GROMACS .gro file of N, CA and C in nm:
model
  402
    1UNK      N    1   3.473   5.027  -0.798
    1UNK     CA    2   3.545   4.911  -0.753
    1UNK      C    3   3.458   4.821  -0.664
    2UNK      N    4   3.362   4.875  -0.584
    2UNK     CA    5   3.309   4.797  -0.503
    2UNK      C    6   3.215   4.724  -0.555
    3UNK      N    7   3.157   4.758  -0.639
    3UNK     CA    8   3.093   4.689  -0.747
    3UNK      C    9   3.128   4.553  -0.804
    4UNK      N   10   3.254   4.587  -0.831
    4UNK     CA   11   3.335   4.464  -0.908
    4UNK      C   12   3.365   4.339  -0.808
    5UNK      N   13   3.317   4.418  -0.702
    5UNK     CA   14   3.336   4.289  -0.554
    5UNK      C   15   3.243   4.199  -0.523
    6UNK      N   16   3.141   4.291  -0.586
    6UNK     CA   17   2.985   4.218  -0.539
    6UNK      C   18   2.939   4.051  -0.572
    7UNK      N   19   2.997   3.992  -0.674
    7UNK     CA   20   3.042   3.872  -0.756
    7UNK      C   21   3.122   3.812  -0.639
    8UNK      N   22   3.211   3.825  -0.536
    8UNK     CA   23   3.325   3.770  -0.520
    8UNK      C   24   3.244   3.747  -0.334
    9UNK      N   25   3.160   3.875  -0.364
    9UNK     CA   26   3.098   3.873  -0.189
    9UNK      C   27   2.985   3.769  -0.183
   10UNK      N   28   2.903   3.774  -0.294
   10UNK     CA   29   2.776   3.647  -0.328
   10UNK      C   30   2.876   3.522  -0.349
   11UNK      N   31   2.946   3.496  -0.402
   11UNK     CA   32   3.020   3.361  -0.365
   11UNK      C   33   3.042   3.347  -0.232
   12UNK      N   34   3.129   3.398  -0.169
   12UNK     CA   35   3.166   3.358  -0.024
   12UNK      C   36   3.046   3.357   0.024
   13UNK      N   37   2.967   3.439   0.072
   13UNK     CA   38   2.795   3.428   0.100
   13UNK      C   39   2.752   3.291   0.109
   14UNK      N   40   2.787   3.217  -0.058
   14UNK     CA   41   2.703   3.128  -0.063
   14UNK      C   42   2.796   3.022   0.018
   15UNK      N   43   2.954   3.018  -0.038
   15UNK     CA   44   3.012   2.950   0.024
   15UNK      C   45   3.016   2.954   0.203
   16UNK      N   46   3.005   3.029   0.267
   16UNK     CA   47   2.987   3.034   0.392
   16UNK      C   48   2.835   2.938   0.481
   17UNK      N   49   2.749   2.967   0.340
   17UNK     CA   50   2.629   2.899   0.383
   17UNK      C   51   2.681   2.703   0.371
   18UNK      N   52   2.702   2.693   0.212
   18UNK     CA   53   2.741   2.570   0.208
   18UNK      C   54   2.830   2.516   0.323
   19UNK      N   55   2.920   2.562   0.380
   19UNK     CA   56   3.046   2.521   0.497
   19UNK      C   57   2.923   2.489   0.584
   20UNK      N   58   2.833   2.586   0.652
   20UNK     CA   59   2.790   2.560   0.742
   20UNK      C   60   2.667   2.415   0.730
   21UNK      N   61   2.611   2.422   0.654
   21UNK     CA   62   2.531   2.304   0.637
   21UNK      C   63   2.634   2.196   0.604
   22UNK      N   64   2.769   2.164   0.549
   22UNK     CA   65   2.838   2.054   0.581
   22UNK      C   66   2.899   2.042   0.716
   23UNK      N   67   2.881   2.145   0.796
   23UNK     CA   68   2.937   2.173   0.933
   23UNK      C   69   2.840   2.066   0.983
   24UNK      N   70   2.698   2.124   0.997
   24UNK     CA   71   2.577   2.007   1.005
   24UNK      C   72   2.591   1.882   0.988
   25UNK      N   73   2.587   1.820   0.875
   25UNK     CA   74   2.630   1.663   0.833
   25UNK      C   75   2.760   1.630   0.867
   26UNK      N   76   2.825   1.699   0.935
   26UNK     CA   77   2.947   1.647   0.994
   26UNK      C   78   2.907   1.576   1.146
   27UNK      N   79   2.849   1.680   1.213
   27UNK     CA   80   2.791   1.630   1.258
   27UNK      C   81   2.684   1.541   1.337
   28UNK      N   82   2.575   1.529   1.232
   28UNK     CA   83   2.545   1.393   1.211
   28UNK      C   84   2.558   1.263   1.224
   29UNK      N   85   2.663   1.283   1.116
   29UNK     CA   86   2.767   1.150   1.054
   29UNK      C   87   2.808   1.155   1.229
   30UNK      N   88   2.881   1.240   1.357
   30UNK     CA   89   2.956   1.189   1.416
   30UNK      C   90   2.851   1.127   1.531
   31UNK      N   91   2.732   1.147   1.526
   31UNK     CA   92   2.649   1.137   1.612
   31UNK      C   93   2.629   0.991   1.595
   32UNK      N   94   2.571   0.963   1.445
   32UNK     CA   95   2.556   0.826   1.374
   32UNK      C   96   2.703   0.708   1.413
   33UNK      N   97   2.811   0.772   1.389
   33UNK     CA   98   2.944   0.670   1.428
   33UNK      C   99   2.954   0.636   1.505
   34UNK      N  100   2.931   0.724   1.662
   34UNK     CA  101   2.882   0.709   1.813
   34UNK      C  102   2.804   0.594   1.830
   35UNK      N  103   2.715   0.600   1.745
   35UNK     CA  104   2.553   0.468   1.772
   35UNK      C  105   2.639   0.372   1.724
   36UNK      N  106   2.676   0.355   1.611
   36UNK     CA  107   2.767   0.246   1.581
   36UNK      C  108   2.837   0.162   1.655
   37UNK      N  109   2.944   0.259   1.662
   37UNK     CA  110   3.089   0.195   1.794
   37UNK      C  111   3.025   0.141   1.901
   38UNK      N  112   2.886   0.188   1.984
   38UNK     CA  113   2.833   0.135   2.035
   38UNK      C  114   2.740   0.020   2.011
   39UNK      N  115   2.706   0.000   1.927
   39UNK     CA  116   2.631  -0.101   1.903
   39UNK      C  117   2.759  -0.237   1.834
   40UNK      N  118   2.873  -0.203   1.821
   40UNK     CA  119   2.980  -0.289   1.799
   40UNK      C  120   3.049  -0.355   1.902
   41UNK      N  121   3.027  -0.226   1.995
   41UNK     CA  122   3.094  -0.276   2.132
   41UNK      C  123   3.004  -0.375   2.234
   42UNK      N  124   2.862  -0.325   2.201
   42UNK     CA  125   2.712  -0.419   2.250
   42UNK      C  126   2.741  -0.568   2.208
   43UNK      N  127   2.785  -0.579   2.034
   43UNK     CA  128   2.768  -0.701   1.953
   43UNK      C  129   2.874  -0.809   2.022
   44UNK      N  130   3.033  -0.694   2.086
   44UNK     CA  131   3.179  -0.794   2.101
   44UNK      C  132   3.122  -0.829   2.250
   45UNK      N  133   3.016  -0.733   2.340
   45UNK     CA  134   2.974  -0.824   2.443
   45UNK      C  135   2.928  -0.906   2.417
   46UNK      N  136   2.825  -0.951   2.356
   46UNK     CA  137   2.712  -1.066   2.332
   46UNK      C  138   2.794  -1.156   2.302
   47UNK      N  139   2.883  -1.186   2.180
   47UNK     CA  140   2.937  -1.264   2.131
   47UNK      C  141   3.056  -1.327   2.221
   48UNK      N  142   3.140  -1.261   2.299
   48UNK     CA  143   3.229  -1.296   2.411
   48UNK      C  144   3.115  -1.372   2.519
   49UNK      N  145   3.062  -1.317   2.546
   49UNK     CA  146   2.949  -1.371   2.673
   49UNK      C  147   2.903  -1.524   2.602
   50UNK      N  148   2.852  -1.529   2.472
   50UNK     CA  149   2.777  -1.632   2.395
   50UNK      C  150   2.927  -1.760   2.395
   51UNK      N  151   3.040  -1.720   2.330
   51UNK     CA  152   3.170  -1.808   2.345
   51UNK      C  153   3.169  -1.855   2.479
   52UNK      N  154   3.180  -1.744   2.580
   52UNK     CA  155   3.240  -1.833   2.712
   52UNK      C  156   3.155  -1.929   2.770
   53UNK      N  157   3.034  -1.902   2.755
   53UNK     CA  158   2.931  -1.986   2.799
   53UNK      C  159   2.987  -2.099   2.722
   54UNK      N  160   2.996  -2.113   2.597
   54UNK     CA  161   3.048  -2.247   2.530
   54UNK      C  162   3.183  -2.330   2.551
   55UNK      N  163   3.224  -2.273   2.682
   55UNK     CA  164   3.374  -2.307   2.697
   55UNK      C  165   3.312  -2.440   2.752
   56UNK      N  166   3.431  -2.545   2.818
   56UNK     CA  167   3.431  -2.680   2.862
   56UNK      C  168   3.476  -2.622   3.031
   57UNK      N  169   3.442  -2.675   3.121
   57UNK     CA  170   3.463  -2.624   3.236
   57UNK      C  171   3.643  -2.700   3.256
   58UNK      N  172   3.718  -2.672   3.187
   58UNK     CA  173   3.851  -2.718   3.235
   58UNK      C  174   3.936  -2.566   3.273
   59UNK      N  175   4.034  -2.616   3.274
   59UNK     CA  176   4.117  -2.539   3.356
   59UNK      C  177   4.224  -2.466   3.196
   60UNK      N  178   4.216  -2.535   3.101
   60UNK     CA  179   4.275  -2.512   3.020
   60UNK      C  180   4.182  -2.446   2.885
   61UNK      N  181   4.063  -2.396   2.962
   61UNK     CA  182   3.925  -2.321   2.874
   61UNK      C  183   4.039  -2.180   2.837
   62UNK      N  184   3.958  -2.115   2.725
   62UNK     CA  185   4.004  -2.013   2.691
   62UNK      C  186   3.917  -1.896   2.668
   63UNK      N  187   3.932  -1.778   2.738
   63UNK     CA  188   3.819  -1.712   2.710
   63UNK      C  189   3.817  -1.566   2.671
   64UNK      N  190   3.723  -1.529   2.566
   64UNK     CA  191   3.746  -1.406   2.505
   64UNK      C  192   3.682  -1.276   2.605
   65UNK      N  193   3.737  -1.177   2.643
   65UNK     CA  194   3.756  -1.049   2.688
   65UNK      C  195   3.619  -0.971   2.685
   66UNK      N  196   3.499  -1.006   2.785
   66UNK     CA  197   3.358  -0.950   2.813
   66UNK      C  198   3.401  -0.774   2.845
   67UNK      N  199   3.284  -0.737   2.814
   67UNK     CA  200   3.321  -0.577   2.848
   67UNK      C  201   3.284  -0.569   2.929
   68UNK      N  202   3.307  -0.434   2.992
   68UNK     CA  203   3.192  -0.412   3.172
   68UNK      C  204   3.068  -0.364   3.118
   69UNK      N  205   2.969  -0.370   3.226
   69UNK     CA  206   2.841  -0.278   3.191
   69UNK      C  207   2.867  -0.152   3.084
   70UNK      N  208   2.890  -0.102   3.092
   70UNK     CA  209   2.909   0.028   3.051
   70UNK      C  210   2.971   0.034   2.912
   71UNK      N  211   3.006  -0.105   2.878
   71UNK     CA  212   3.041  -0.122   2.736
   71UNK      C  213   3.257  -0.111   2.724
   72UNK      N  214   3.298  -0.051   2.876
   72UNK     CA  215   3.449   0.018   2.870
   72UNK      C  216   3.542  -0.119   2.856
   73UNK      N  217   3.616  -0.114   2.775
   73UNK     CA  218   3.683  -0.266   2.774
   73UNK      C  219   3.806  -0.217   2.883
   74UNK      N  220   3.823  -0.387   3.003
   74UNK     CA  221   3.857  -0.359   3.113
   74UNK      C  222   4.021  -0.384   3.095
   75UNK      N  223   4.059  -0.412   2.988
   75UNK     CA  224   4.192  -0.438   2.963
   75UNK      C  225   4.253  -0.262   2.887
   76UNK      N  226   4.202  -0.209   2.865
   76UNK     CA  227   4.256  -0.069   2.799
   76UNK      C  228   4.259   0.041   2.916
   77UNK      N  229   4.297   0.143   2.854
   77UNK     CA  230   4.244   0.296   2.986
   77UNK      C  231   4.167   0.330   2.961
   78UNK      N  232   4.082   0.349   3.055
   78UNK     CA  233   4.148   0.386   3.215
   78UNK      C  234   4.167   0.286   3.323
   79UNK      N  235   4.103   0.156   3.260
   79UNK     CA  236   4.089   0.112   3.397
   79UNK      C  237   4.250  -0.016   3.406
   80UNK      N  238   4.293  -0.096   3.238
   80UNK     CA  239   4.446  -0.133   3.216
   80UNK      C  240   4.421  -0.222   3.322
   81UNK      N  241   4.281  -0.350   3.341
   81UNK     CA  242   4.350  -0.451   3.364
   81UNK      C  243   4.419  -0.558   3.317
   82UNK      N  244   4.433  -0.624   3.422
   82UNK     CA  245   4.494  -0.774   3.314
   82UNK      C  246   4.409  -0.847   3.260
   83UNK      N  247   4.385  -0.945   3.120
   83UNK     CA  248   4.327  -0.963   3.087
   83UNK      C  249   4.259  -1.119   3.151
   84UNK      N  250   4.154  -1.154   3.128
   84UNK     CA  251   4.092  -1.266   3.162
   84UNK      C  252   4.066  -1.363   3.078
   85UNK      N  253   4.183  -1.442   2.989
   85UNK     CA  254   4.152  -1.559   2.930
   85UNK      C  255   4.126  -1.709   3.001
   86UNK      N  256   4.135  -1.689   3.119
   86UNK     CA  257   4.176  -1.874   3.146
   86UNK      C  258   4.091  -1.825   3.288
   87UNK      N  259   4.053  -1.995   3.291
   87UNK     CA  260   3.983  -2.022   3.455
   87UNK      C  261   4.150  -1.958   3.541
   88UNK      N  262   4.230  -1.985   3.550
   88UNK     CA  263   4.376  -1.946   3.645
   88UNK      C  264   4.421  -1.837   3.628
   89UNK      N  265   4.371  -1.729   3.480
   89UNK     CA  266   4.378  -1.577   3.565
   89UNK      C  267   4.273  -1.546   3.617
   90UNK      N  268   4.172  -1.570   3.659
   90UNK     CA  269   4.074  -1.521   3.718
   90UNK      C  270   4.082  -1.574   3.845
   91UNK      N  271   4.135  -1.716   3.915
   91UNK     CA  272   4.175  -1.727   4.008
   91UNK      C  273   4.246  -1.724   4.086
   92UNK      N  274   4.363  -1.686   4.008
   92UNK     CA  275   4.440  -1.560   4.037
   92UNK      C  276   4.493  -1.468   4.051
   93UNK      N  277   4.390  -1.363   4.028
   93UNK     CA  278   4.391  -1.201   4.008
   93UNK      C  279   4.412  -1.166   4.169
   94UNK      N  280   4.463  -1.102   4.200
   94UNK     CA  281   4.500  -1.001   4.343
   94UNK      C  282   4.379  -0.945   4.361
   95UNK      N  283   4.368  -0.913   4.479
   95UNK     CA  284   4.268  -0.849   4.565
   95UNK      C  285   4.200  -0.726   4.429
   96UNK      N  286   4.283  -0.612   4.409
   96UNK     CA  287   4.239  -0.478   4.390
   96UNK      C  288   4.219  -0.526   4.225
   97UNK      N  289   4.252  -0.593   4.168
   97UNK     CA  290   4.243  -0.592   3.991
   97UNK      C  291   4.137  -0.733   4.044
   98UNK      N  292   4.070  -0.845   4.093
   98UNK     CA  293   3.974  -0.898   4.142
   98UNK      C  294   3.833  -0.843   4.183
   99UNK      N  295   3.836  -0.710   4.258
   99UNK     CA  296   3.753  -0.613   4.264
   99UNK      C  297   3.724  -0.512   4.193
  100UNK      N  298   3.821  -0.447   4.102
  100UNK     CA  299   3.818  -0.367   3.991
  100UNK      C  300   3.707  -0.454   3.909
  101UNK      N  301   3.752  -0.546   3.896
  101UNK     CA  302   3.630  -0.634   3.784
  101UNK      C  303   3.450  -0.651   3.812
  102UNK      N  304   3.463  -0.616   3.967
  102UNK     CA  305   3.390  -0.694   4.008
  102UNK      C  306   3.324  -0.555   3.997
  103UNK      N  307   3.343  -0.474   4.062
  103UNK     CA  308   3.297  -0.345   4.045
  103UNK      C  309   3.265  -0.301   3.867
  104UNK      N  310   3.325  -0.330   3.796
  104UNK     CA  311   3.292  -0.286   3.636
  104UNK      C  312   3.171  -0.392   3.623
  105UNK      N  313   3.195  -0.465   3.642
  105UNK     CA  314   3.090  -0.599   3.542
  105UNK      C  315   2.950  -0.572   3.646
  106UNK      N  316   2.949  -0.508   3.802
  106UNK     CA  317   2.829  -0.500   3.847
  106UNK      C  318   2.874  -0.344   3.942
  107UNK      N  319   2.836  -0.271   3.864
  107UNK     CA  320   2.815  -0.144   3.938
  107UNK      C  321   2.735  -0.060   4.038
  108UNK      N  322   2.655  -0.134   4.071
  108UNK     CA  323   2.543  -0.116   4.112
  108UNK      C  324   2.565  -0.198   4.278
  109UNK      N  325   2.661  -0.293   4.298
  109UNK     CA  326   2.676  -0.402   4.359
  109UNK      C  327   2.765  -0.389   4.457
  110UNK      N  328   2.769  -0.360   4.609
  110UNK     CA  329   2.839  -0.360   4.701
  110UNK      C  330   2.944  -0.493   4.677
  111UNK      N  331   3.121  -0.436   4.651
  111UNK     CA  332   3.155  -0.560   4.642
  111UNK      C  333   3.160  -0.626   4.755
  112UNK      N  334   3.189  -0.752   4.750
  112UNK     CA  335   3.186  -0.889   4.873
  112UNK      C  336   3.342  -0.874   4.896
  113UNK      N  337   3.352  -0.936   5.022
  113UNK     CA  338   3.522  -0.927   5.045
  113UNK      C  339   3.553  -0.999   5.067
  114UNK      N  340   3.467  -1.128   5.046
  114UNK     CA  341   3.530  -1.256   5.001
  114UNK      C  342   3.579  -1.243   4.866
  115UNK      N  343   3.694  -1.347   4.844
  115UNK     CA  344   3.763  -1.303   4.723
  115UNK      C  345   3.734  -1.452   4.645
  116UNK      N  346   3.651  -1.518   4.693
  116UNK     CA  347   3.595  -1.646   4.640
  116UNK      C  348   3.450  -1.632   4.593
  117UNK      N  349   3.383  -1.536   4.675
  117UNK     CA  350   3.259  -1.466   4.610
  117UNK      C  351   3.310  -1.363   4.473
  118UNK      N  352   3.380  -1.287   4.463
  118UNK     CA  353   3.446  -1.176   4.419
  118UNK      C  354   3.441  -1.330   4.270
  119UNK      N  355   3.544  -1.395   4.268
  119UNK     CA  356   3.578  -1.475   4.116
  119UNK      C  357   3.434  -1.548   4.110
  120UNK      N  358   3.356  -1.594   4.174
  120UNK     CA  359   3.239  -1.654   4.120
  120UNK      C  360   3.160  -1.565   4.032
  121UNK      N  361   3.144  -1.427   4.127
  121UNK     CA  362   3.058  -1.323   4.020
  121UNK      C  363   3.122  -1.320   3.872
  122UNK      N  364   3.279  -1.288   3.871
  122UNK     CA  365   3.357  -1.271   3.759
  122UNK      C  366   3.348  -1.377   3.636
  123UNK      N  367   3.327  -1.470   3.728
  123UNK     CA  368   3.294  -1.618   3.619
  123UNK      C  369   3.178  -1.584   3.602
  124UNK      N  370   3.044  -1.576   3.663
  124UNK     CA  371   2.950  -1.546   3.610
  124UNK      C  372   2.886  -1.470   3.500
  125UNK      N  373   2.984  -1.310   3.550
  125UNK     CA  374   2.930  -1.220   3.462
  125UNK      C  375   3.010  -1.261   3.296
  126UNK      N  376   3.151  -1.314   3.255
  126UNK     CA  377   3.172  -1.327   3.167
  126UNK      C  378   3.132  -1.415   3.083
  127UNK      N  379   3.054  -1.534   3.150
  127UNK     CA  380   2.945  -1.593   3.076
  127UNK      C  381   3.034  -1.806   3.143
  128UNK      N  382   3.108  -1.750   3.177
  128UNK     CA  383   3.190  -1.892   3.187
  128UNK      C  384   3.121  -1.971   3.356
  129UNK      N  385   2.974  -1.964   3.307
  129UNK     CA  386   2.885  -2.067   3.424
  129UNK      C  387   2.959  -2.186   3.469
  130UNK      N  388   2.955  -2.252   3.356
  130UNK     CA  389   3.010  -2.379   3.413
  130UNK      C  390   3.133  -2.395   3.511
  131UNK      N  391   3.215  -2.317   3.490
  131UNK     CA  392   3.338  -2.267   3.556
  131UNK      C  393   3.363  -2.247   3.734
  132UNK      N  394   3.217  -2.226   3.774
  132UNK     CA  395   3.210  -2.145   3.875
  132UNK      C  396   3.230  -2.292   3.975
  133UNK      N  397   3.323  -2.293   4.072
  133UNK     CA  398   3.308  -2.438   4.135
  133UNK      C  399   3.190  -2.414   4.310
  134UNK      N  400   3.114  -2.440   4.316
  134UNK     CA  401   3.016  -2.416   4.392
  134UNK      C  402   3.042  -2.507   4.547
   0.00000   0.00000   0.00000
């Protein structure tokens, strides 16, 4: 009888090998999707940053949703702020969602506690220069 198994044990054998080398290209592929999403999320910065710069410095500009450094979009979780289309939400964001931003878009950056320094950076970093009233 054990004999008659030997056929059934070289399959699984082989099949066990095959699983594991698609185990491999699994992950791969997830390593490769990673670079991707990131390099998508790189592209929706550039291109948001490249728009706002093209806005008209009015009050009725409209502006598309810059990511923070780190690529984390600041409107989702974890961080669920409000979003920043217009010169008038950004000038009037509250203290702690004003600094939340300010802190994502420059991490590195002791925030200011002026809250008029605080929206200039914010205009800055999302690309909306012209915006900034000096």
């Amino acid at each position: 009888m054990p004999a008659m198994l030997q056929p059934i044990r070289d399959d699984l054998a082989l099949l066990r090998g095959e699983i594991q080398q698609t185990k491999g290209e699994i992950q791969r592929i997830k390593v490769d999707l990673k670079d991707v999403k990131r390099e998508i999320r790189y592209t929706r910065r550039i291109s948001a940053l490249t728009r706002n710069s093209n806005t008209r410095p009015t009050d009725t500009a409209i502006f598309e949703i810059v990511l923070f450094a780190n690529l984390d979009d600041p409107t989702a979780a974890p961080h669920n702020l409000p979003p920043l289309q217009s010169p008038e939400e950004i000038r009037g964001l509250r203290r702690h969602p004003l600094r939340a931003y300010v802190h994502g878009y420059y991490p590195n950056l002791e925030v200011p506690h002026s809250d008029e320094e605080c929206i200039k950076l914010v205009f800055h970093r999302i690309g909306a220069y012209s915006h900034v009233h000096e």
